[in-house]
mmCIF file of C-alpha atoms in Angstrom:
data_model
loop_
_atom_site.group_PDB
_atom_site.id
_atom_site.type_symbol
_atom_site.label_atom_id
_atom_site.label_comp_id
_atom_site.label_asym_id
_atom_site.label_seq_id
_atom_site.Cartn_x
_atom_site.Cartn_y
_atom_site.Cartn_z
ATOM 1 C CA MET U 229 109.520 161.036 137.689
ATOM 2 C CA SER U 230 108.364 160.374 134.141
ATOM 3 C CA ASN U 231 106.507 162.803 131.917
ATOM 4 C CA LYS U 232 103.284 160.810 131.739
ATOM 5 C CA PRO U 233 101.002 160.944 128.703
ATOM 6 C CA LEU U 234 97.302 161.585 129.077
ATOM 7 C CA ASN U 235 96.276 158.257 130.517
ATOM 8 C CA ASN U 236 97.904 155.104 131.877
ATOM 9 C CA GLY U 237 95.507 152.938 129.885
ATOM 10 C CA ASP U 238 97.010 154.224 126.636
ATOM 11 C CA ALA U 239 100.581 153.265 127.540
ATOM 12 C CA VAL U 240 102.543 150.209 126.368
ATOM 13 C CA HIS U 241 105.666 148.997 128.171
ATOM 14 C CA PHE U 242 108.491 146.799 126.838
ATOM 15 C CA ILE U 243 110.543 144.815 129.336
ATOM 16 C CA GLY U 244 113.966 145.013 127.701
ATOM 17 C CA SER U 245 114.977 142.390 125.155
ATOM 18 C CA VAL U 246 113.538 142.428 121.627
ATOM 19 C CA CYS U 247 114.171 139.917 118.830
ATOM 20 C CA LEU U 248 115.679 142.427 116.423
ATOM 21 C CA PRO U 249 119.291 142.495 115.234
ATOM 22 C CA ASP U 250 120.463 145.747 116.842
ATOM 23 C CA THR U 251 119.504 148.747 118.926
ATOM 24 C CA THR U 252 118.697 150.941 115.935
ATOM 25 C CA ALA U 253 116.181 148.414 114.629
ATOM 26 C CA THR U 254 114.532 148.190 118.057
ATOM 27 C CA PHE U 255 114.274 151.942 118.570
ATOM 28 C CA ARG U 256 112.845 152.470 115.078
ATOM 29 C CA ARG U 257 110.420 149.561 115.125
ATOM 30 C CA LEU U 258 108.884 150.250 118.520
ATOM 31 C CA SER U 259 108.647 154.006 117.942
ATOM 32 C CA ASN U 260 107.037 153.615 114.519
ATOM 33 C CA SER U 261 104.630 150.878 115.615
ATOM 34 C CA LEU U 262 103.182 152.581 118.684
ATOM 35 C CA PRO U 263 103.307 156.374 118.222
ATOM 36 C CA GLY U 264 102.271 158.251 121.335
ATOM 37 C CA ARG U 265 101.954 155.056 123.377
ATOM 38 C CA LEU U 266 105.452 154.683 124.860
ATOM 39 C CA ARG U 267 106.787 156.206 128.068
ATOM 40 C CA ARG U 268 110.267 154.751 127.568
ATOM 41 C CA LEU U 269 112.324 152.647 125.161
ATOM 42 C CA PRO U 270 114.775 149.816 125.905
ATOM 43 C CA ASP U 271 117.567 149.096 123.438
ATOM 44 C CA GLY U 272 116.402 145.529 122.786
ATOM 45 C CA GLU U 273 119.400 143.948 124.561
ATOM 46 C CA PRO U 274 120.861 142.380 121.377
ATOM 47 C CA GLY U 275 123.821 140.027 121.149
ATOM 48 C CA LYS U 276 125.025 138.330 124.287
ATOM 49 C CA ARG U 277 122.492 140.121 126.501
ATOM 50 C CA ARG U 278 119.587 138.388 124.766
ATOM 51 C CA ASN U 279 119.462 135.509 127.259
ATOM 52 C CA PHE U 280 119.014 137.639 130.407
ATOM 53 C CA VAL U 281 121.937 137.219 132.849
ATOM 54 C CA VAL U 282 123.665 134.219 131.244
ATOM 55 C CA PHE U 283 126.485 136.350 129.801
ATOM 56 C CA GLN U 284 127.356 137.484 133.322
ATOM 57 C CA ARG U 285 128.813 134.025 133.991
ATOM 58 C CA ASP U 286 131.913 135.155 132.110
ATOM 59 C CA ILE U 287 132.689 137.847 134.670
ATOM 60 C CA PHE U 288 133.785 135.036 137.003
ATOM 61 C CA ASN U 289 136.213 133.494 134.501
ATOM 62 C CA GLU U 290 139.218 134.487 136.616
ATOM 63 C CA SER U 291 137.596 132.821 139.642
ATOM 64 C CA PRO U 292 136.053 129.715 138.051
ATOM 65 C CA PHE U 293 135.718 127.980 141.427
ATOM 66 C CA VAL U 294 132.625 130.132 142.132
ATOM 67 C CA GLN U 295 130.878 129.366 138.803
ATOM 68 C CA ALA U 296 127.818 127.140 138.988
ATOM 69 C CA PRO U 297 127.003 124.804 136.096
ATOM 70 C CA PHE U 298 124.612 126.379 133.645
ATOM 71 C CA PRO U 299 121.913 125.566 132.899
ATOM 72 C CA PRO U 300 121.218 124.259 136.420
ATOM 73 C CA GLY U 301 121.650 120.496 136.580
ATOM 74 C CA SER U 302 124.256 120.338 133.831
ATOM 75 C CA SER U 303 127.647 118.723 134.375
ATOM 76 C CA GLU U 304 130.170 120.416 136.629
ATOM 77 C CA THR U 305 133.062 121.964 134.685
ATOM 78 C CA SER U 306 134.645 124.387 137.163
ATOM 79 C CA PRO U 307 137.094 123.341 139.884
ATOM 80 C CA SER U 308 135.730 122.296 143.253
ATOM 81 C CA LEU U 309 136.821 124.580 146.080
ATOM 82 C CA GLU U 310 135.051 125.313 149.345
ATOM 83 C CA PRO U 311 135.252 128.825 150.832
ATOM 84 C CA THR U 312 137.669 129.087 153.756
ATOM 85 C CA THR U 313 139.809 131.779 155.321
ATOM 86 C CA GLU U 314 142.599 130.687 152.976
ATOM 87 C CA SER U 315 140.533 130.713 149.770
ATOM 88 C CA PRO U 316 141.912 132.774 146.896
ATOM 89 C CA PRO U 317 140.396 136.214 146.335
ATOM 90 C CA ILE U 318 137.395 136.456 144.031
ATOM 91 C CA LYS U 319 138.046 138.566 140.955
ATOM 92 C CA LEU U 320 135.271 140.021 138.827
ATOM 93 C CA LEU U 321 135.701 141.074 135.207
ATOM 94 C CA PRO U 322 133.724 144.107 133.939
ATOM 95 C CA LEU U 323 129.944 143.655 134.043
ATOM 96 C CA GLU U 324 129.555 145.692 130.812
ATOM 97 C CA TYR U 325 126.001 146.901 131.426
ATOM 98 C CA ASP U 326 127.209 150.499 131.509
ATOM 99 C CA ASP U 327 129.183 150.116 128.263
ATOM 100 C CA PHE U 328 126.104 148.817 126.476
ATOM 101 C CA ALA U 329 123.871 151.503 127.981
ATOM 102 C CA LEU U 330 126.088 154.424 127.048
ATOM 103 C CA ALA U 331 126.572 153.173 123.490
ATOM 104 C CA SER U 332 122.831 152.664 123.046
ATOM 105 C CA TYR U 333 122.025 156.069 124.515
ATOM 106 C CA GLY U 334 124.163 157.636 121.811
ATOM 107 C CA GLU U 335 121.992 155.963 119.157
ATOM 108 C CA PHE U 336 118.845 156.891 121.101
ATOM 109 C CA SER U 337 119.872 160.566 121.099
ATOM 110 C CA LYS U 338 120.683 160.469 117.391
ATOM 111 C CA LEU U 339 117.292 159.003 116.463
ATOM 112 C CA ARG U 340 115.517 161.466 118.711
ATOM 113 C CA ALA U 341 117.278 164.347 116.975
ATOM 114 C CA GLU U 342 116.059 162.884 113.666
ATOM 115 C CA GLY U 343 112.477 162.811 114.951
ATOM 116 C CA ILE U 344 112.232 159.005 115.010
ATOM 117 C CA ILE U 345 111.995 158.845 118.804
ATOM 118 C CA PRO U 346 109.544 161.421 120.203
ATOM 119 C CA GLN U 347 110.611 164.040 122.699
ATOM 120 C CA GLY U 348 109.705 163.062 126.268
ATOM 121 C CA VAL U 349 110.311 159.341 125.806
ATOM 122 C CA ARG U 350 113.022 158.106 128.156
ATOM 123 C CA PHE U 351 115.856 155.687 127.469
ATOM 124 C CA GLN U 352 115.252 152.542 129.550
ATOM 125 C CA VAL U 353 118.064 150.501 131.063
ATOM 126 C CA SER U 354 116.932 147.164 132.481
ATOM 127 C CA LEU U 355 119.246 145.668 135.110
ATOM 128 C CA PRO U 356 118.991 142.391 137.035
ATOM 129 C CA THR U 357 119.100 142.566 140.785
ATOM 130 C CA PRO U 358 122.172 140.745 142.153
ATOM 131 C CA VAL U 359 120.003 137.842 143.331
ATOM 132 C CA ASN U 360 119.330 136.925 139.695
ATOM 133 C CA VAL U 361 123.032 136.550 138.924
ATOM 134 C CA LEU U 362 123.971 134.831 142.166
ATOM 135 C CA GLY U 363 121.006 132.453 142.171
ATOM 136 C CA ASN U 364 121.682 131.234 138.633
ATOM 137 C CA LEU U 365 125.421 131.495 138.054
ATOM 138 C CA VAL U 366 127.235 131.117 141.393
ATOM 139 C CA LYS U 367 127.726 127.949 143.421
ATOM 140 C CA PRO U 368 125.593 127.957 146.580
ATOM 141 C CA ALA U 369 128.624 127.701 148.890
ATOM 142 C CA TRP U 370 130.026 130.916 147.418
ATOM 143 C CA MET U 371 126.883 133.061 147.132
ATOM 144 C CA ALA U 372 127.333 134.869 150.444
ATOM 145 C CA ARG U 373 130.934 135.802 149.602
ATOM 146 C CA VAL U 374 130.198 136.852 146.039
ATOM 147 C CA GLU U 375 127.120 138.913 146.876
ATOM 148 C CA PRO U 376 128.802 142.067 148.293
ATOM 149 C CA LEU U 377 131.362 142.043 145.474
ATOM 150 C CA TYR U 378 128.795 141.734 142.722
ATOM 151 C CA GLU U 379 126.428 144.198 144.364
ATOM 152 C CA ASP U 380 129.192 146.798 144.637
ATOM 153 C CA ALA U 381 130.193 146.250 141.011
ATOM 154 C CA LEU U 382 126.596 146.542 139.801
ATOM 155 C CA LEU U 383 125.880 149.720 141.746
ATOM 156 C CA THR U 384 129.169 151.164 140.485
ATOM 157 C CA ILE U 385 128.140 150.675 136.872
ATOM 158 C CA LEU U 386 124.704 152.115 137.710
ATOM 159 C CA ARG U 387 126.508 155.200 139.024
ATOM 160 C CA ASN U 388 128.454 155.428 135.774
ATOM 161 C CA ILE U 389 125.245 155.228 133.749
ATOM 162 C CA GLN U 390 123.617 157.961 135.816
ATOM 163 C CA ASP U 391 126.697 160.176 135.625
ATOM 164 C CA ASN U 392 126.694 160.017 131.822
ATOM 165 C CA ILE U 393 123.004 160.067 130.863
ATOM 166 C CA PRO U 394 120.884 163.062 131.903
ATOM 167 C CA ALA U 395 118.366 162.157 134.595
ATOM 168 C CA HIS U 396 115.442 163.521 132.571
ATOM 169 C CA ASP U 397 116.306 161.083 129.767
ATOM 170 C CA LEU U 398 116.864 157.969 131.880
ATOM 171 C CA ALA U 399 114.669 155.184 133.256
ATOM 172 C CA ILE U 400 116.042 152.290 135.309
ATOM 173 C CA GLN U 401 114.136 149.021 135.597
ATOM 174 C CA TRP U 402 115.143 146.385 138.137
ATOM 175 C CA ASP U 403 114.388 142.901 136.807
ATOM 176 C CA MET U 404 113.282 140.309 139.360
ATOM 177 C CA ALA U 405 112.782 136.685 138.354
ATOM 178 C CA SER U 406 114.897 134.732 140.839
ATOM 179 C CA GLU U 407 113.126 136.537 143.664
ATOM 180 C CA PHE U 408 109.932 134.715 142.743
ATOM 181 C CA ALA U 409 111.750 131.426 142.236
ATOM 182 C CA TYR U 410 112.877 131.667 145.857
ATOM 183 C CA LEU U 411 109.451 132.761 147.084
ATOM 184 C CA GLU U 412 107.719 129.934 145.218
ATOM 185 C CA GLY U 413 110.233 127.281 146.332
ATOM 186 C CA ALA U 414 111.360 126.773 142.733
ATOM 187 C CA ALA U 415 114.992 127.936 143.007
ATOM 188 C CA SER U 416 117.736 125.424 142.199
ATOM 189 C CA SER U 417 119.256 125.876 145.676
ATOM 190 C CA PRO U 418 118.138 127.425 148.985
ATOM 191 C CA ALA U 419 118.610 131.124 149.648
ATOM 192 C CA TRP U 420 121.807 132.018 151.501
ATOM 193 C CA PHE U 421 119.904 134.346 153.848
ATOM 194 C CA SER U 422 116.891 134.245 156.141
ATOM 195 C CA PRO U 423 114.087 135.272 156.421
ATOM 196 C CA VAL U 424 113.826 134.917 152.656
ATOM 197 C CA LYS U 425 110.956 137.260 151.775
ATOM 198 C CA GLU U 426 112.190 140.117 153.940
ATOM 199 C CA GLY U 427 115.758 139.545 152.771
ATOM 200 C CA LEU U 428 114.698 139.765 149.136
ATOM 201 C CA VAL U 429 112.758 142.966 149.741
ATOM 202 C CA GLN U 430 115.678 144.610 151.528
ATOM 203 C CA ARG U 431 118.031 143.701 148.692
ATOM 204 C CA VAL U 432 115.719 145.203 146.078
ATOM 205 C CA LEU U 433 115.234 148.326 148.180
ATOM 206 C CA LYS U 434 119.006 148.816 148.314
ATOM 207 C CA CYS U 435 119.087 148.702 144.510
ATOM 208 C CA ALA U 436 116.186 151.151 144.303
ATOM 209 C CA ALA U 437 117.907 153.560 146.693
ATOM 210 C CA ALA U 438 120.863 153.759 144.310
ATOM 211 C CA VAL U 439 118.672 155.231 141.556
ATOM 212 C CA ASP U 440 118.796 159.023 141.571
ATOM 213 C CA ARG U 441 115.498 160.671 142.440
ATOM 214 C CA ASP U 442 115.052 162.406 139.079
ATOM 215 C CA VAL U 443 115.678 159.172 137.184
ATOM 216 C CA SER U 444 112.514 157.214 136.436
ATOM 217 C CA LEU U 445 112.335 153.920 138.373
ATOM 218 C CA GLY U 446 110.382 150.735 137.714
ATOM 219 C CA PHE U 447 110.210 147.101 138.774
ATOM 220 C CA HIS U 448 109.680 144.080 136.515
ATOM 221 C CA LEU U 449 108.242 141.195 138.559
ATOM 222 C CA CYS U 450 108.805 137.959 136.667
ATOM 223 C CA TYR U 451 108.178 134.199 136.659
ATOM 224 C CA GLY U 452 110.859 133.460 134.081
ATOM 225 C CA ASP U 453 110.787 132.692 130.378
ATOM 226 C CA LEU U 454 113.402 129.969 129.833
ATOM 227 C CA GLY U 455 112.115 127.945 126.895
ATOM 228 C CA HIS U 456 109.017 130.177 126.925
ATOM 229 C CA LYS U 457 107.954 128.537 130.188
ATOM 230 C CA HIS U 458 107.607 129.813 133.741
ATOM 231 C CA PHE U 459 109.675 128.089 136.417
ATOM 232 C CA VAL U 460 106.320 127.646 138.194
ATOM 233 C CA GLU U 461 102.862 128.751 137.144
ATOM 234 C CA PRO U 462 101.571 131.478 139.471
ATOM 235 C CA LYS U 463 98.327 130.481 141.161
ATOM 236 C CA ASP U 464 97.148 134.082 140.935
ATOM 237 C CA THR U 465 98.524 137.599 141.412
ATOM 238 C CA ALA U 466 98.536 137.414 145.230
ATOM 239 C CA LEU U 467 102.306 136.997 145.683
ATOM 240 C CA LEU U 468 103.025 139.623 143.017
ATOM 241 C CA VAL U 469 100.730 142.074 144.798
ATOM 242 C CA GLU U 470 102.219 141.306 148.205
ATOM 243 C CA PHE U 471 105.780 141.815 146.988
ATOM 244 C CA ALA U 472 104.890 145.021 145.113
ATOM 245 C CA ASN U 473 103.158 146.398 148.189
ATOM 246 C CA MET U 474 106.194 145.626 150.359
ATOM 247 C CA LEU U 475 108.484 147.406 147.907
ATOM 248 C CA SER U 476 106.155 150.385 147.625
ATOM 249 C CA LYS U 477 105.957 150.694 151.397
ATOM 250 C CA GLY U 478 109.706 150.414 151.913
ATOM 251 C CA VAL U 479 111.105 152.489 149.068
ATOM 252 C CA GLN U 480 112.275 155.974 150.005
ATOM 253 C CA ARG U 481 111.743 157.604 146.604
ATOM 254 C CA PRO U 482 108.950 157.681 144.016
ATOM 255 C CA VAL U 483 108.383 154.598 141.865
ATOM 256 C CA ASP U 484 107.092 155.147 138.342
ATOM 257 C CA TRP U 485 105.869 151.678 137.435
ATOM 258 C CA PHE U 486 105.421 148.057 138.392
ATOM 259 C CA HIS U 487 105.119 145.311 135.797
ATOM 260 C CA MET U 488 103.412 141.969 136.482
ATOM 261 C CA PRO U 489 103.085 138.915 134.210
ATOM 262 C CA VAL U 490 99.814 137.387 133.055
ATOM 263 C CA PRO U 491 100.005 133.811 131.699
ATOM 264 C CA LYS U 492 98.335 133.293 128.346
ATOM 265 C CA SER U 493 95.943 130.715 129.755
ATOM 266 C CA ARG U 494 94.600 132.963 132.506
ATOM 267 C CA LEU U 495 91.352 134.612 131.483
ATOM 268 C CA ASP U 496 89.646 133.865 134.793
ATOM 269 C CA LEU U 497 88.760 136.379 137.464
ATOM 270 C CA ASP U 498 90.515 134.308 140.143
ATOM 271 C CA TYR U 499 93.928 135.163 138.709
ATOM 272 C CA PHE U 500 93.310 138.901 138.796
ATOM 273 C CA SER U 501 91.203 139.298 141.950
ATOM 274 C CA PRO U 502 94.186 139.924 144.320
ATOM 275 C CA LEU U 503 94.884 143.108 142.330
ATOM 276 C CA LYS U 504 92.141 144.778 144.329
ATOM 277 C CA GLY U 505 94.593 144.841 147.243
ATOM 278 C CA LEU U 506 97.382 146.536 145.284
ATOM 279 C CA GLN U 507 98.838 149.543 147.116
ATOM 280 C CA ILE U 508 101.590 151.116 144.991
ATOM 281 C CA LYS U 509 100.877 154.803 145.637
ATOM 282 C CA ASP U 510 101.236 156.842 142.420
ATOM 283 C CA ALA U 511 103.162 154.180 140.505
ATOM 284 C CA GLU U 512 101.615 152.900 137.304
ATOM 285 C CA LEU U 513 100.755 149.265 136.802
ATOM 286 C CA PHE U 514 101.606 147.440 133.579
ATOM 287 C CA LEU U 515 100.114 143.997 133.078
ATOM 288 C CA GLY U 516 101.936 141.557 130.813
ATOM 289 C CA LEU U 517 98.844 140.264 129.070
ATOM 290 C CA LEU U 518 99.907 140.800 125.443
ATOM 291 C CA HIS U 519 100.466 137.447 123.741
ATOM 292 C CA PRO U 520 101.002 136.801 120.020
ATOM 293 C CA ARG U 521 98.097 135.791 117.754
ATOM 294 C CA ASP U 522 95.697 136.232 120.642
ATOM 295 C CA GLU U 523 93.764 139.484 120.229
ATOM 296 C CA LYS U 524 90.418 138.071 121.336
ATOM 297 C CA ASP U 525 91.779 136.621 124.589
ATOM 298 C CA THR U 526 93.947 139.711 125.143
ATOM 299 C CA ARG U 527 90.731 141.717 125.252
ATOM 300 C CA SER U 528 89.264 139.141 127.643
ATOM 301 C CA ARG U 529 92.279 139.432 129.961
ATOM 302 C CA ILE U 530 91.966 143.226 129.931
ATOM 303 C CA ASP U 531 88.291 142.932 130.810
ATOM 304 C CA ALA U 532 88.974 140.484 133.648
ATOM 305 C CA ALA U 533 91.769 142.605 135.162
ATOM 306 C CA SER U 534 89.710 145.790 134.926
ATOM 307 C CA ARG U 535 87.212 144.312 137.370
ATOM 308 C CA PHE U 536 89.809 144.711 140.127
ATOM 309 C CA VAL U 537 92.091 147.626 139.196
ATOM 310 C CA THR U 538 90.913 150.912 137.742
ATOM 311 C CA THR U 539 93.618 151.531 135.186
ATOM 312 C CA PHE U 540 96.720 149.854 133.831
ATOM 313 C CA GLY U 541 98.971 149.900 130.812
ATOM 314 C CA LEU U 542 99.774 146.954 128.560
ATOM 315 C CA ALA U 543 102.946 144.893 128.255
ATOM 316 C CA THR U 544 104.227 141.465 127.332
ATOM 317 C CA GLU U 545 104.861 138.916 130.078
ATOM 318 C CA CYS U 546 108.630 139.075 129.730
ATOM 319 C CA GLY U 547 111.293 140.208 127.295
ATOM 320 C CA LEU U 548 111.008 139.314 123.609
ATOM 321 C CA GLY U 549 114.639 138.535 122.879
ATOM 322 C CA ARG U 550 114.002 134.817 122.403
ATOM 323 C CA SER U 551 110.742 135.266 120.488
ATOM 324 C CA SER U 552 110.374 135.142 116.718
ATOM 325 C CA GLU U 553 109.907 138.237 114.575
ATOM 326 C CA ALA U 554 106.491 136.840 113.656
ATOM 327 C CA ASP U 555 105.586 136.917 117.365
ATOM 328 C CA LEU U 556 106.839 140.480 117.620
ATOM 329 C CA ASP U 557 104.803 141.506 114.556
ATOM 330 C CA SER U 558 101.671 140.022 116.095
ATOM 331 C CA ILE U 559 102.227 141.621 119.512
ATOM 332 C CA LEU U 560 102.802 145.059 118.004
ATOM 333 C CA ASP U 561 99.680 144.681 115.871
ATOM 334 C CA ILE U 562 97.544 143.702 118.860
ATOM 335 C CA ALA U 563 99.036 146.457 121.033
ATOM 336 C CA SER U 564 98.140 149.030 118.377
ATOM 337 C CA LYS U 565 94.486 147.925 118.492
ATOM 338 C CA VAL U 566 93.802 147.533 122.206
ATOM 339 C CA LYS U 567 94.209 149.680 125.306
ATOM 340 C CA GLY U 568 93.895 149.293 129.034
ATOM 341 C CA PRO U 569 91.019 150.873 130.966
ATOM 342 C CA ARG U 570 91.110 154.639 131.070
ATOM 343 C CA ARG U 571 91.055 156.244 134.498
ATOM 344 C CA GLU U 572 88.338 158.747 133.701
ATOM 345 C CA LEU U 573 85.866 155.906 133.276
ATOM 346 C CA PHE U 574 86.132 155.417 137.031
ATOM 347 C CA ASP U 575 86.491 159.061 138.033
ATOM 348 C CA ASN U 576 83.179 160.344 136.617
#
């Protein structure tokens, strides 16, 4: 479990990607901008990781018959082949998440030794659940066959990360966007399993079980950010709360945090009211209500959410890899000025 600072309301969480040129710039900028406010630091996911899972399409280059057109709806370019008992074997190229993580951890350790990154802050590795790769990059007919292969490859690289980064330094975040596309009926094709909600939960729980107990664990619940738009606008936080509660009930190890998005337009109590039913044990809640050039309404969103949940940390809705540096500047400025509700206000 993480070494928590004084109060959850003081904490700021970053999802993963940041619109800076390299890992060093991300580590330095976030550490310098929010001293004492960070539990963990991602490496900013620069380069080809900036657009979430899109770079994972290349791992199927030796089996192009499984590759779905991307973006969804674009013209078909890979050969057409239906799965049969005589289909060729599916070959996966390296996923690379572990290579990136281990290289970035080296820079993280260096900057910590120099005093740039404070002691006690963990190195955060954000990984997509397999559903996010399959649902976006694999043809529907092949999803069931690809799933066990990709899942095994992903958990293998997770094992490599955990074997080479000390548990007390490491935080793993499972990113879940396609899960909510399926739950909201917004996915580009039907799920390859049924019942959908229970199947999604079981798949996430298998990922969570692969995280060593002394490694910090969190979940990023997401409605997408392609073109800075959600794939569907959430009516309220009810589905987010339900899914978080199901994960919290089913997981067999401690969870350190859950992250939930808050659309910029939602200042109303109706959006936040389902949070009163949140049951995530000792896990911290981070609400993605930080939006650029929006300090006044950020404070209003904090006030609205605090009517239904006693304490929470602050975050952006999603990663910042496709944002502008001006947006990042504004978000860091707002985050330095505002805080979530402090637990002792409700404990006295």
